[in-house]
Coordinates of C-alpha atoms and ligand atoms in Angstrom, one line a residue:
M244 CA -16.4 1.1 18.1
P245 CA -13.2 0.7 16.1
Q246 CA -11.6 -2.7 16.6
Y247 CA -8.1 -1.1 17.1
D248 CA -6.8 1.7 19.2
F249 CA -4.2 3.8 17.3
D250 CA -4.8 6.9 19.5
G251 CA -1.7 9.1 19.5
K252 CA -0.1 7.2 16.6
V253 CA 1.0 9.0 13.4
V254 CA 0.5 7.1 10.2
A255 CA 1.7 7.9 6.7
I256 CA 0.0 6.2 3.7
T257 CA 1.1 6.5 0.1
G258 CA -1.5 6.1 -2.7
A259 CA -4.1 7.2 -0.2
A260 CA -6.2 9.3 -2.7
S261 CA -8.2 6.2 -3.6
G262 CA -8.8 2.5 -3.3
I263 CA -6.9 0.5 -0.7
G264 CA -4.9 3.4 0.6
R265 CA -8.0 5.6 1.1
A266 CA -9.8 2.7 2.9
T267 CA -6.7 2.2 5.1
A268 CA -6.5 5.9 5.9
R269 CA -10.1 6.0 6.9
K270 CA -9.8 3.0 9.2
F271 CA -6.6 4.3 10.9
A272 CA -8.2 7.6 11.5
A273 CA -11.4 6.0 12.8
A274 CA -9.2 4.1 15.2
G275 CA -7.7 7.4 16.6
A276 CA -4.5 7.9 14.5
S277 CA -3.4 11.1 12.9
V278 CA -3.1 10.2 9.2
V279 CA -0.9 11.7 6.4
V280 CA -2.8 11.0 3.2
A281 CA 0.0 11.1 0.6
D282 CA -0.5 10.8 -3.1
I283 CA 0.6 12.1 -6.5
D284 CA -3.1 13.0 -6.9
L285 CA -3.4 15.9 -4.4
E286 CA -7.0 16.5 -5.2
G287 CA -7.9 12.9 -4.4
A288 CA -5.8 13.1 -1.3
H289 CA -7.8 16.2 -0.2
E290 CA -11.1 14.2 -0.8
T291 CA -9.8 11.4 1.5
V292 CA -8.9 14.0 4.1
A293 CA -12.4 15.5 3.9
M294 CA -13.9 12.1 4.4
I295 CA -11.8 11.6 7.5
T296 CA -12.3 15.1 9.0
D297 CA -16.1 14.9 8.3
A298 CA -16.1 11.8 10.4
G299 CA -14.3 13.6 13.2
G300 CA -10.8 12.3 12.5
V301 CA -7.4 13.9 12.0
A302 CA -5.7 13.9 8.6
S303 CA -3.6 16.0 6.2
A304 CA -3.0 15.7 2.5
V305 CA 0.6 15.7 1.2
H306 CA 1.7 15.6 -2.4
V307 CA 4.3 12.8 -3.1
D308 CA 5.7 11.1 -6.1
V309 CA 7.0 7.9 -4.6
A310 CA 9.3 7.4 -7.7
D311 CA 11.3 10.3 -6.4
S312 CA 13.5 9.8 -3.3
A313 CA 13.6 13.5 -2.4
S314 CA 9.8 13.7 -2.7
V315 CA 9.4 10.7 -0.3
K316 CA 11.8 12.3 2.1
A317 CA 9.8 15.5 2.0
M318 CA 6.7 13.5 2.8
V319 CA 8.3 12.0 5.9
D320 CA 9.7 15.4 6.9
A321 CA 6.2 17.0 6.5
T322 CA 4.7 14.2 8.6
V323 CA 7.2 14.8 11.4
S324 CA 6.8 18.5 11.4
M325 CA 3.0 18.4 11.4
Y326 CA 2.5 15.6 13.9
G327 CA 5.8 15.3 15.8
G328 CA 6.9 11.9 14.5
L329 CA 6.1 8.8 12.5
D330 CA 4.9 5.5 14.0
I331 CA 3.3 3.6 11.1
A332 CA 3.7 3.7 7.3
H333 CA 1.8 2.0 4.5
N334 CA 3.9 2.0 1.3
N335 CA 1.0 1.4 -1.1
A336 CA 1.1 3.6 -4.2
G337 CA 0.8 1.7 -7.4
I338 CA -0.1 1.9 -11.1
V339 CA -1.7 -0.6 -13.4
G340 CA 0.2 -3.3 -15.1
A341 CA 1.4 -2.8 -18.7
G342 CA -1.0 -4.8 -20.8
A343 CA 1.8 -6.0 -23.1
N344 CA 4.0 -9.0 -23.3
I345 CA 7.8 -8.4 -22.7
A346 CA 8.9 -8.2 -26.4
D347 CA 6.3 -5.5 -26.9
M348 CA 6.7 -3.6 -23.7
P349 CA 8.2 -0.1 -24.1
D350 CA 11.2 0.4 -21.9
E351 CA 9.5 3.5 -20.4
T352 CA 6.6 1.3 -19.3
W353 CA 8.9 -1.2 -17.6
E354 CA 10.9 1.6 -16.0
R355 CA 7.9 3.5 -14.6
G356 CA 6.4 0.3 -13.1
I357 CA 9.7 -0.5 -11.3
A358 CA 10.2 3.2 -10.3
V359 CA 6.7 3.6 -8.7
M360 CA 6.1 0.1 -7.2
L361 CA 9.6 -1.1 -6.3
S362 CA 11.8 2.0 -5.9
G363 CA 8.8 3.7 -4.4
V364 CA 8.7 1.1 -1.6
F365 CA 12.6 1.3 -1.2
Y366 CA 12.5 5.1 -0.8
G367 CA 9.6 4.7 1.6
I368 CA 11.4 2.3 3.9
K369 CA 14.7 4.3 3.6
H370 CA 13.1 7.6 4.7
E371 CA 10.5 6.2 7.2
V372 CA 13.0 4.1 9.2
P373 CA 15.1 7.0 10.6
A374 CA 11.9 8.8 11.7
M375 CA 10.6 5.6 13.4
L376 CA 13.9 5.0 15.1
A377 CA 13.7 8.5 16.6
R378 CA 10.4 7.3 18.2
G379 CA 12.0 4.0 19.4
G380 CA 10.2 1.8 16.9
G381 CA 7.3 1.4 14.5
A382 CA 5.6 -0.7 11.9
I383 CA 5.7 -0.6 8.1
V384 CA 3.3 -2.4 5.8
N385 CA 4.2 -2.6 2.1
T386 CA 1.6 -3.4 -0.6
S387 CA 2.7 -6.2 -2.8
S388 CA 0.1 -8.2 -4.7
G389 CA -1.0 -11.7 -5.7
A390 CA 1.2 -10.8 -8.6
G391 CA 4.1 -10.7 -6.1
L392 CA 3.6 -14.5 -5.6
I393 CA 2.7 -15.8 -9.1
G394 CA 3.3 -14.7 -12.7
F395 CA 0.8 -12.9 -14.9
P396 CA 1.3 -12.6 -18.6
G397 CA 1.3 -9.1 -20.0
M398 CA 2.3 -7.5 -16.7
A399 CA 6.0 -8.1 -16.4
N400 CA 6.7 -4.6 -14.9
Y401 CA 4.0 -5.1 -12.3
V402 CA 4.8 -8.7 -11.5
A403 CA 8.6 -8.0 -11.2
A404 CA 8.0 -4.9 -9.0
K405 CA 5.6 -6.8 -6.7
H406 CA 7.9 -9.8 -6.4
G407 CA 10.6 -7.3 -5.6
V408 CA 8.5 -5.7 -2.8
I409 CA 8.5 -9.1 -1.0
G410 CA 12.3 -9.4 -1.2
L411 CA 12.6 -5.8 0.0
T412 CA 10.2 -6.5 2.8
K413 CA 12.1 -9.6 4.0
T414 CA 15.4 -7.8 3.9
A415 CA 14.2 -4.7 5.6
A416 CA 12.4 -6.8 8.3
L417 CA 15.7 -8.5 9.1
E418 CA 17.6 -5.2 9.1
Y419 CA 15.3 -3.4 11.5
I420 CA 13.4 -5.9 13.7
T421 CA 16.1 -5.7 16.4
Q422 CA 15.5 -1.9 16.6
G423 CA 11.8 -2.3 17.1
I424 CA 10.5 -1.8 13.6
R425 CA 8.3 -4.6 12.2
I426 CA 8.0 -4.7 8.5
N427 CA 5.5 -6.9 6.5
A428 CA 3.8 -7.0 3.2
I429 CA 0.3 -7.6 2.0
C430 CA -0.5 -9.5 -1.2
P431 CA -4.1 -8.5 -2.2
G432 CA -6.2 -10.3 -4.7
T433 CA -8.5 -8.2 -6.8
A434 CA -10.1 -5.5 -4.7
R435 CA -12.5 -2.8 -5.7
S436 CA -10.5 0.4 -6.4
R437 CA -10.0 3.0 -9.1
M438 CA -7.3 0.8 -10.7
V439 CA -9.7 -2.2 -10.8
D440 CA -12.7 -0.1 -11.9
E441 CA -10.7 1.2 -14.9
W442 CA -9.7 -2.3 -15.7
I443 CA -13.2 -3.8 -15.5
N444 CA -14.6 -0.7 -17.2
G445 CA -18.2 -1.1 -16.0
S446 CA -18.6 -4.5 -17.6
A447 CA -20.5 -7.0 -15.4
E448 CA -19.2 -9.8 -17.6
A449 CA -15.6 -8.7 -17.0
E450 CA -16.2 -8.4 -13.3
A451 CA -17.7 -11.9 -13.2
Q452 CA -14.7 -13.3 -15.1
V453 CA -12.3 -11.7 -12.6
A454 CA -14.4 -12.8 -9.6
A455 CA -14.4 -16.4 -10.9
L456 CA -10.6 -16.4 -10.6
H457 CA -11.0 -16.2 -6.9
P458 CA -12.1 -19.4 -5.2
I459 CA -14.2 -17.3 -2.8
G460 CA -16.3 -16.3 -5.9
R461 CA -16.1 -12.5 -5.7
I462 CA -13.6 -9.6 -5.7
A463 CA -12.8 -7.8 -2.4
D464 CA -14.0 -4.6 -1.0
A465 CA -11.0 -2.3 -0.3
D466 CA -12.0 -2.3 3.4
E467 CA -11.2 -6.0 3.6
I468 CA -7.6 -5.3 2.5
A469 CA -7.3 -2.3 4.8
E470 CA -8.3 -4.5 7.8
A471 CA -5.1 -6.6 7.3
V472 CA -3.0 -3.5 7.1
L473 CA -4.3 -2.3 10.5
W474 CA -3.7 -5.8 12.0
L475 CA -0.1 -5.9 10.7
A476 CA 0.5 -2.4 12.1
S477 CA -1.0 -3.2 15.5
P478 CA 0.3 -4.9 18.6
A479 CA -2.1 -7.8 17.8
S480 CA 0.5 -9.0 15.2
S481 CA 3.5 -8.4 17.5
F482 CA 5.3 -11.7 16.5
V483 CA 4.7 -11.3 12.8
V484 CA 7.9 -10.3 10.9
G485 CA 8.7 -10.1 7.2
V486 CA 5.6 -12.0 6.0
A487 CA 4.0 -11.6 2.6
M488 CA 0.4 -12.1 3.6
P489 CA -2.1 -13.1 0.8
I490 CA -5.5 -11.5 1.3
D491 CA -7.0 -12.8 -1.9
G492 CA -10.0 -15.0 -1.5
G493 CA -7.8 -18.0 -2.3
Y494 CA -6.5 -16.6 -5.7
T495 CA -3.0 -17.8 -5.2
L496 CA -3.8 -21.2 -3.6
P497 CA -4.2 -23.4 -6.7
Ligands
NAD27 N1 -7.0 -3.3 -6.2 C1 -6.4 -4.5 -6.4 O1 -7.1 -5.4 -6.9 C2 -5.0 -4.7 -6.1 C3 -4.5 -6.0 -6.0 C4 -3.2 -6.2 -5.6 C5 -2.4 -5.2 -5.3 N2 -2.9 -3.9 -5.4 C6 -2.0 -2.8 -5.1 O2 -2.6 -2.0 -4.1 C7 -2.1 -0.7 -4.2 C8 -3.2 0.3 -4.2 O3 -3.9 0.2 -5.5 P1 -5.4 0.4 -5.6 O4 -6.0 -0.9 -6.2 O5 -6.0 1.0 -4.4 O6 -5.5 1.4 -6.8 P2 -5.9 3.0 -6.9 O7 -5.5 3.3 -8.3 O8 -7.2 3.2 -6.4 O9 -4.8 3.7 -5.9 C9 -3.5 3.8 -6.3 C10 -3.0 5.2 -5.8 O10 -1.6 5.3 -6.0 C11 -1.4 6.7 -6.5 N3 -0.2 6.8 -7.2 C12 0.2 6.3 -8.4 N4 1.4 6.6 -8.7 C13 1.9 7.3 -7.7 C14 3.2 8.0 -7.4 N5 4.2 7.9 -8.3 N6 3.3 8.6 -6.2 C15 2.3 8.6 -5.3 N7 1.1 8.1 -5.5 C16 0.9 7.4 -6.7 C17 -2.6 7.0 -7.4 O11 -2.8 8.3 -7.6 C18 -3.8 6.3 -6.6 O12 -4.4 7.2 -5.7 C19 -1.2 -0.6 -5.4 O13 0.2 -0.8 -5.0 C20 -1.6 -1.9 -6.2 O14 -0.6 -2.4 -7.1 C21 -4.2 -3.6 -5.8

């Protein structure tokens, strides 16, 4: 039995071709929602949809480049035309941090990080809000990061974008709460995903080093992050507005 009931709800998730977005898409669908699986990786999005439909759920794959406002608007329009509206959005697409200190970071690396992970969330909120207002309300969950709360050397583009997502979330929450749209952010610690697998690169030693940074002593499963997204999008969190919720095994506590 799913813990939540999202029957009749329409959910759009960016970055849903893998990792946290895929886990979230599967959980929403298992709880009865119709899910738009949006990603720049359309093949991966179709794989997520197949997982959902094989399990008896309802989902469609949509191509989106979140760094492009028109593309994000087209994703929302496609959602409304396929399922009749939009109730919940998870603005989640992301790319890995730069791996270079600021003096050595190419401008293009900085600009792409900001475009995907900060402007991408801005475009998401901008185009999702009108569709939600047409339904009388909704919920938006933005993916920030532990790197939205503390600094990390070598990842200025990522850290700046993720800090920005929290400011954007607080502002959007204030702008739209009186119209029935609750907007919050999650700040995951390290969770198993394509991004993290590439980073760890199959090395047990590297994984152990990353795990040791988390007081809980391990990295997360993407499902553990998805669980928080469902809670923030559900009536169970009805008084939660504009928070940046760490889900990080204690990573940002010290
Ligand atoms: N996994 C972690 O440890 C972790 C920790 C903190 C925050 N996050 C954040 O979680 C989110 C999901 O990442 P993940 O770990 O699941 O990684 P992932 O690489 O598995 O998934 C990211 C997805 O975003 C998609 N994407 C990238 N650029 C895009 C674009 N321009 N338009 C649309 N889609 C695009 C990718 O194709 C991919 O499917 C990201 O915002 C990431 O920064 C992840």
